[in-house]
mmCIF file of C-alpha atoms in Angstrom:
data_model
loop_
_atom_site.group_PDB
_atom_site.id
_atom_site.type_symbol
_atom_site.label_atom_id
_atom_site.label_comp_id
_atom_site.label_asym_id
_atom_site.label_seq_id
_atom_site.Cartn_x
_atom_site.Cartn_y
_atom_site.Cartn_z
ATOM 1 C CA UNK P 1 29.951 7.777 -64.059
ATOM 2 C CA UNK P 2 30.432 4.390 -62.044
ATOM 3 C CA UNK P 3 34.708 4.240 -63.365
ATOM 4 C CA UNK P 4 36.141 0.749 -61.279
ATOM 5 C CA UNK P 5 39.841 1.906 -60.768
ATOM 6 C CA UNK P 6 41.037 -0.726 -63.073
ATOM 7 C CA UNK P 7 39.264 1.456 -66.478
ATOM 8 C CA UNK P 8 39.891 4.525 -65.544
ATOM 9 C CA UNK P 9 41.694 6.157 -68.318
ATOM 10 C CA UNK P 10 44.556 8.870 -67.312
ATOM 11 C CA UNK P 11 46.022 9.448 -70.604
ATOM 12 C CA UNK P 12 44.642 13.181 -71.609
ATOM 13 C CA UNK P 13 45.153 12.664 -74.890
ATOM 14 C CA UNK P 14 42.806 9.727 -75.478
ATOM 15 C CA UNK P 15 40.125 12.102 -74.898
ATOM 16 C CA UNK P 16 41.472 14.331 -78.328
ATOM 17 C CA UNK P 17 41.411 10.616 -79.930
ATOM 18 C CA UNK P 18 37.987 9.870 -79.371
ATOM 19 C CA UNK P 19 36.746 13.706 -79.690
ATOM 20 C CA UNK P 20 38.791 13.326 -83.342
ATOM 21 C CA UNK P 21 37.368 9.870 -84.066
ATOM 22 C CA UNK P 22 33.564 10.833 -82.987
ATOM 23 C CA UNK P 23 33.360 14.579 -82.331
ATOM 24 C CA UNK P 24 28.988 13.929 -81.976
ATOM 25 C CA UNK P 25 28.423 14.341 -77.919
ATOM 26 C CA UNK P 26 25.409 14.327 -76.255
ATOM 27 C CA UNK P 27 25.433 17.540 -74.518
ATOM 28 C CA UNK P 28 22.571 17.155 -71.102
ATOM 29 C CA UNK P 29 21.372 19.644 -69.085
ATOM 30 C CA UNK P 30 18.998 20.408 -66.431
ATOM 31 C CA UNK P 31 15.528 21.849 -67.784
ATOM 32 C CA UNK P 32 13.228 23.723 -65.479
ATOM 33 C CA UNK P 33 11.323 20.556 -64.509
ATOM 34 C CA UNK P 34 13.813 19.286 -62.868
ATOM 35 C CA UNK P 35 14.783 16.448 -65.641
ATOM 36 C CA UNK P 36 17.975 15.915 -67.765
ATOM 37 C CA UNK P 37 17.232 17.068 -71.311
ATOM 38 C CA UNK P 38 20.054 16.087 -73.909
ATOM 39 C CA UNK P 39 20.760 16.971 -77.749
ATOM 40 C CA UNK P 40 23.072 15.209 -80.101
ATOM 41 C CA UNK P 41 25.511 17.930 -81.516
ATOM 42 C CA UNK P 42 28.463 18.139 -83.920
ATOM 43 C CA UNK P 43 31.190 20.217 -82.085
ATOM 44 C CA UNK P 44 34.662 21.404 -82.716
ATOM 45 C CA UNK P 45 37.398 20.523 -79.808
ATOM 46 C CA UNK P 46 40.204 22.299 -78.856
ATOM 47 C CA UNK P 47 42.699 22.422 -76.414
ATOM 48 C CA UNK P 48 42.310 25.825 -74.242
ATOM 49 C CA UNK P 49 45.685 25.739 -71.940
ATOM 50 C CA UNK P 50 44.978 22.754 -69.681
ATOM 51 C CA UNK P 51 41.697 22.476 -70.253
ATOM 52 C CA UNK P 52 39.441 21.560 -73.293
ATOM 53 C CA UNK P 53 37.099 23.227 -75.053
ATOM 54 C CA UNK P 54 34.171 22.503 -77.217
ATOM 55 C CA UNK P 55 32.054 24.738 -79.709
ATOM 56 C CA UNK P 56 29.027 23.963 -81.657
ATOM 57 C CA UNK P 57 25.229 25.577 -81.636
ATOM 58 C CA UNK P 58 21.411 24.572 -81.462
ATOM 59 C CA UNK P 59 18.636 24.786 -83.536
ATOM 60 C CA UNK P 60 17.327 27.601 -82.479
ATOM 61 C CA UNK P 61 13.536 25.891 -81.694
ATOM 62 C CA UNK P 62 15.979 23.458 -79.448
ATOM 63 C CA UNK P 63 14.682 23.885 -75.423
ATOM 64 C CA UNK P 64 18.246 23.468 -74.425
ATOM 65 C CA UNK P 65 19.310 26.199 -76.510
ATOM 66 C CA UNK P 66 20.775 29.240 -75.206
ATOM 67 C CA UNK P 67 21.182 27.095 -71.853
ATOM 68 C CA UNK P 68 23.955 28.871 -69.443
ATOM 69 C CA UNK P 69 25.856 26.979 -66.575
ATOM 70 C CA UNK P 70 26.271 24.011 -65.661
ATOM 71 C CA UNK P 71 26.346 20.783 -68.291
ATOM 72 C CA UNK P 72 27.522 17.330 -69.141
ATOM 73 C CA UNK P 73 28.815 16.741 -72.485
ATOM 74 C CA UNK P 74 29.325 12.851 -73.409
ATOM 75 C CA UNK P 75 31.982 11.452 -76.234
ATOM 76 C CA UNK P 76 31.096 8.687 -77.404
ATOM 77 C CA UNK P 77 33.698 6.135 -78.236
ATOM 78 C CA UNK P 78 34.087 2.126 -80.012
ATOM 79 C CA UNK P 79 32.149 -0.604 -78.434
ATOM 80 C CA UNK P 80 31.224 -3.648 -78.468
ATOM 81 C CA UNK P 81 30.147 -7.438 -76.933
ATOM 82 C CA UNK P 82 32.966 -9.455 -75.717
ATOM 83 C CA UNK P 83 31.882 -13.634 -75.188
ATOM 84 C CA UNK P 84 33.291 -15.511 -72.585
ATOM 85 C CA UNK P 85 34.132 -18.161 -75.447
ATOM 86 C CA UNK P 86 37.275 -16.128 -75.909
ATOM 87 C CA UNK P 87 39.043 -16.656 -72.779
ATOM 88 C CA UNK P 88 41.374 -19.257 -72.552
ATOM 89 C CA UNK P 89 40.112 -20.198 -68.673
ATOM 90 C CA UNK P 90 36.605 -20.529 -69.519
ATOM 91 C CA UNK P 91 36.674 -24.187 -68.569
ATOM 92 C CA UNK P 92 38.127 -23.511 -65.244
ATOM 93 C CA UNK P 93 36.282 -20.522 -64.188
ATOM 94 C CA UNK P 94 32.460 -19.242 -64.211
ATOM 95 C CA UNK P 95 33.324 -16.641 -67.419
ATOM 96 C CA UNK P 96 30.020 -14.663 -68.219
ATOM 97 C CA UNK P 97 29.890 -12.271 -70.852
ATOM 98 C CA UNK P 98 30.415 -8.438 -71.402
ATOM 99 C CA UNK P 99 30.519 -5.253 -73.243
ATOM 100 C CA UNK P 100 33.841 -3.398 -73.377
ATOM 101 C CA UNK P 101 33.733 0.336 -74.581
ATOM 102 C CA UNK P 102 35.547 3.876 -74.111
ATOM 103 C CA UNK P 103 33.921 6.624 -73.058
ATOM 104 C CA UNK P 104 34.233 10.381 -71.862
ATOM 105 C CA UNK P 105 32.073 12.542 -69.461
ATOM 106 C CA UNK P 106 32.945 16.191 -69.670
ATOM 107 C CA UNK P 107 31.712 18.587 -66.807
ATOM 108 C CA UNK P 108 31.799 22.102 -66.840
ATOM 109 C CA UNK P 109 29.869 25.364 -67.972
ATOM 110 C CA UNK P 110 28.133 26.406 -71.268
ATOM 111 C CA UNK P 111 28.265 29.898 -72.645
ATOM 112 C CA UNK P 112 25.913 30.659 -75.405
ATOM 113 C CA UNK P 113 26.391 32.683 -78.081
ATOM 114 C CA UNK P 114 24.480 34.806 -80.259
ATOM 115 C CA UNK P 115 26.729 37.337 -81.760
ATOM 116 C CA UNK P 116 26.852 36.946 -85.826
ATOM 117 C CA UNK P 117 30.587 37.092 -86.162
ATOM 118 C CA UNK P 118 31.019 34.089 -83.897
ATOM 119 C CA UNK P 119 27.598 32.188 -85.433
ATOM 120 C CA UNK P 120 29.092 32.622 -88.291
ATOM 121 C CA UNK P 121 32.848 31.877 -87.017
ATOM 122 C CA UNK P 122 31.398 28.220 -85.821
ATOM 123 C CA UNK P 123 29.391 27.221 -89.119
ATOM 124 C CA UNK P 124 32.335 28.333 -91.227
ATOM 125 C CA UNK P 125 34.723 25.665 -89.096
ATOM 126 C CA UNK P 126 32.431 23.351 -89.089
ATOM 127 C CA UNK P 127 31.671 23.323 -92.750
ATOM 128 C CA UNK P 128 35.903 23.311 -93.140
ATOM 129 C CA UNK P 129 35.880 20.389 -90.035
ATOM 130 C CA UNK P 130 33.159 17.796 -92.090
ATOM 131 C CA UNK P 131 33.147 18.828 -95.654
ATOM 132 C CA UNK P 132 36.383 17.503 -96.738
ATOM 133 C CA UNK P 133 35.716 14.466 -95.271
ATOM 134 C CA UNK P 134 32.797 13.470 -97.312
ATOM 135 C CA UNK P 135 34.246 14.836 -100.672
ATOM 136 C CA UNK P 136 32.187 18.054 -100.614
ATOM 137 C CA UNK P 137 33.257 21.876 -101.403
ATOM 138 C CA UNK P 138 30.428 23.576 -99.576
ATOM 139 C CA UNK P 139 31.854 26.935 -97.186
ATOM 140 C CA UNK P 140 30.100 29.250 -95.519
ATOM 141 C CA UNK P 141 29.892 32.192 -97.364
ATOM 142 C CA UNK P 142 29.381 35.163 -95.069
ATOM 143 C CA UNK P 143 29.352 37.803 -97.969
ATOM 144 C CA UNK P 144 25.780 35.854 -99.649
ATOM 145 C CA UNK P 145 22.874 37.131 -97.539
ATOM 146 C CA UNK P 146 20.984 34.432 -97.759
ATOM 147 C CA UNK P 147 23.627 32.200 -95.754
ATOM 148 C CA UNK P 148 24.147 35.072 -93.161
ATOM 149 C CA UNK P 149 20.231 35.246 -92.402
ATOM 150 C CA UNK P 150 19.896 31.861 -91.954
ATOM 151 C CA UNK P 151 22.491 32.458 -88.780
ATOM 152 C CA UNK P 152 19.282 33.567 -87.028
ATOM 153 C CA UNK P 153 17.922 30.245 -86.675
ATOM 154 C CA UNK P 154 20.947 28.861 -84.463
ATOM 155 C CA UNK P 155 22.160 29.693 -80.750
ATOM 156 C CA UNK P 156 25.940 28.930 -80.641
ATOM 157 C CA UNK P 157 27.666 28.080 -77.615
ATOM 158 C CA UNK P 158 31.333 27.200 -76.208
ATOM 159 C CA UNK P 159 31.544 24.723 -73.082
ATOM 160 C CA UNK P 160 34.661 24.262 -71.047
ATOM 161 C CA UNK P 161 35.376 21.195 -69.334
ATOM 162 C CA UNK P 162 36.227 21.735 -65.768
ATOM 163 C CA UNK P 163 36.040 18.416 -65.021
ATOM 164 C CA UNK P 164 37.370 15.141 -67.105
ATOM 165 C CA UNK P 165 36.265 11.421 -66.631
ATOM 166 C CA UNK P 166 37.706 8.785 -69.254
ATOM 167 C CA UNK P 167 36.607 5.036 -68.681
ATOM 168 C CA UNK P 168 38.015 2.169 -71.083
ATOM 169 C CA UNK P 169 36.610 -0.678 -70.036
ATOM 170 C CA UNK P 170 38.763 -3.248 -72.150
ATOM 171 C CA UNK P 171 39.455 -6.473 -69.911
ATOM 172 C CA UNK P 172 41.791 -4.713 -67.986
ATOM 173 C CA UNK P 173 41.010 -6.698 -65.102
ATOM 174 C CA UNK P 174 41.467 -9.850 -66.718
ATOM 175 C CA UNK P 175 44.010 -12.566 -67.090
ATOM 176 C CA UNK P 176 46.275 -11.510 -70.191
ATOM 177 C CA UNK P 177 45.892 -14.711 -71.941
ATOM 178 C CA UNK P 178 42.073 -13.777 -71.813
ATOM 179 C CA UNK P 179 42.579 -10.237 -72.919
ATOM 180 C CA UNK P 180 44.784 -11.421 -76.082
ATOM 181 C CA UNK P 181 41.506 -14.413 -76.042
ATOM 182 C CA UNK P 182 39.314 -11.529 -76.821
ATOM 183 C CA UNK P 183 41.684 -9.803 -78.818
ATOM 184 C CA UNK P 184 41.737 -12.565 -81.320
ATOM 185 C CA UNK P 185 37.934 -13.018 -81.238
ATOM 186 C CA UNK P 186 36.794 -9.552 -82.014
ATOM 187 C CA UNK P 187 39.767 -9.495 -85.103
ATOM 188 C CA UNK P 188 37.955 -12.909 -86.240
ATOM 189 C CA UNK P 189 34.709 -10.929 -86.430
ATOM 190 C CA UNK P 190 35.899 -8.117 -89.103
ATOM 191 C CA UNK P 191 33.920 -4.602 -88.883
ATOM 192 C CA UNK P 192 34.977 -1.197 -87.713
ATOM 193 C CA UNK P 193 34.071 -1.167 -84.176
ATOM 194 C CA UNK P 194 35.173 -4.408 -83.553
ATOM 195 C CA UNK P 195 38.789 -3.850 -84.912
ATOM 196 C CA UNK P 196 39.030 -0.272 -83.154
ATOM 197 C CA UNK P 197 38.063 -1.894 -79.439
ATOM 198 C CA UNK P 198 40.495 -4.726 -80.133
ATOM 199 C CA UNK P 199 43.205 -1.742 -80.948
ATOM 200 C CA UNK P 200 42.350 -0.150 -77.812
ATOM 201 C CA UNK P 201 42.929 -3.744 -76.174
ATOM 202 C CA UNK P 202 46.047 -4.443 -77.839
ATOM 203 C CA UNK P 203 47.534 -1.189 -76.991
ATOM 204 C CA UNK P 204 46.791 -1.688 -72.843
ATOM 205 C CA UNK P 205 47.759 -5.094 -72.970
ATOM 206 C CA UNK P 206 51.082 -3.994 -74.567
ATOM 207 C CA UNK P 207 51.886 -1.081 -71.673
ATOM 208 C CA UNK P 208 50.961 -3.915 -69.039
ATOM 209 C CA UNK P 209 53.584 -6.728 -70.339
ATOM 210 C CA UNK P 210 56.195 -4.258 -70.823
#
């Protein structure tokens, strides 16, 4: 990932924010051809000692699934267009616009996994990880047959991250007057992702007057 020094992101525990806030990755790998291949996955994060770890599984049918070695998991984080209107020296200077954003690239290997008692381990967190945020009740029952079978159309796997890039591109290498320009215009809009980028702003901007 291209990361100018000024957006690199060295706080490790931005990466548990945006894993908590988005935990759906793309997850590439390398088929036989040659080419990237990627899924979009739900996964469960965790911290393993230094390192993180991630757990999910494929639909079975999936190419990628069952995939050993090496892999790139992506976390997705808030985005979103910035104008050049908001910048206090637009007069003065040739301004053009952009797109700030957050963003994670995990390296490191995938294991898969097709024992039942850790198929069944995954589904069963990630039914307690999503349900509850939704309103539902549903758990994995391993006892019911039925739900225990259906653990044969899935190939779980866990993926360490050996290698961690974080890039928040938020303005950093702007004026501060301009950052707390952009700020203000991305408040002014209303909606999720713009409010959550502006948060991100606010909270550099803060660390760099201090």
């Amino acid at each position: 990932m291209y990361t100018p020094r000024a957006f690199a992101e060295d706080d490790p525990y931005a990466l548990d924010r945006l894993l908590a806030r988005d935990p759906f990755v793309t997850l590439v790998t390398t088929g036989g051809d040659g080419l990237p291949f990627a899924s979009h996955l739900p996964v469960l994060h965790a911290r393993d000692g230094e390192g993180l770890l991630l757990e999910g599984h494929w639909a079975r049918p999936n190419p990628q699934a069952g995939h050993a070695g090496p892999a790139l998991a992506i976390v997705h984080g808030p985005h979103h267009y910035i104008s050049p209107e908001w910048y206090p020296d637009k007069g003065e200077t040739a301004r053009v616009p952009t797109w700030n954003y957050a963003v994670a690239h995990l390296y490191g290997e995938l294991q898969p996994l097709h024992d039942e008692d850790a198929l069944a381990s995954i589904v069963a967190r990630l039914g307690e990880r999503f349900e509850s945020a939704v309103g539902g009740r549903w758990h994995y029952d391993h006892d019911d047959p039925r739900e225990r079978a259906q653990l044969r159309g899935i190939v779980g796997f866990r993926f360490r991250a050996a290698r961690i890039e974080l890039k928040f591109k938020l303005n950093q290498n702007h004026p501060a007057a301009n950052v707390q320009g952009a700020i203000d215009g991305l408040r002014g809009l209303g909606g999720a992702d713009a409010a959550e980028v502006a948060g991100l702003m606010a909270e550099r901007l803060a660390r760099r007057e201090r």
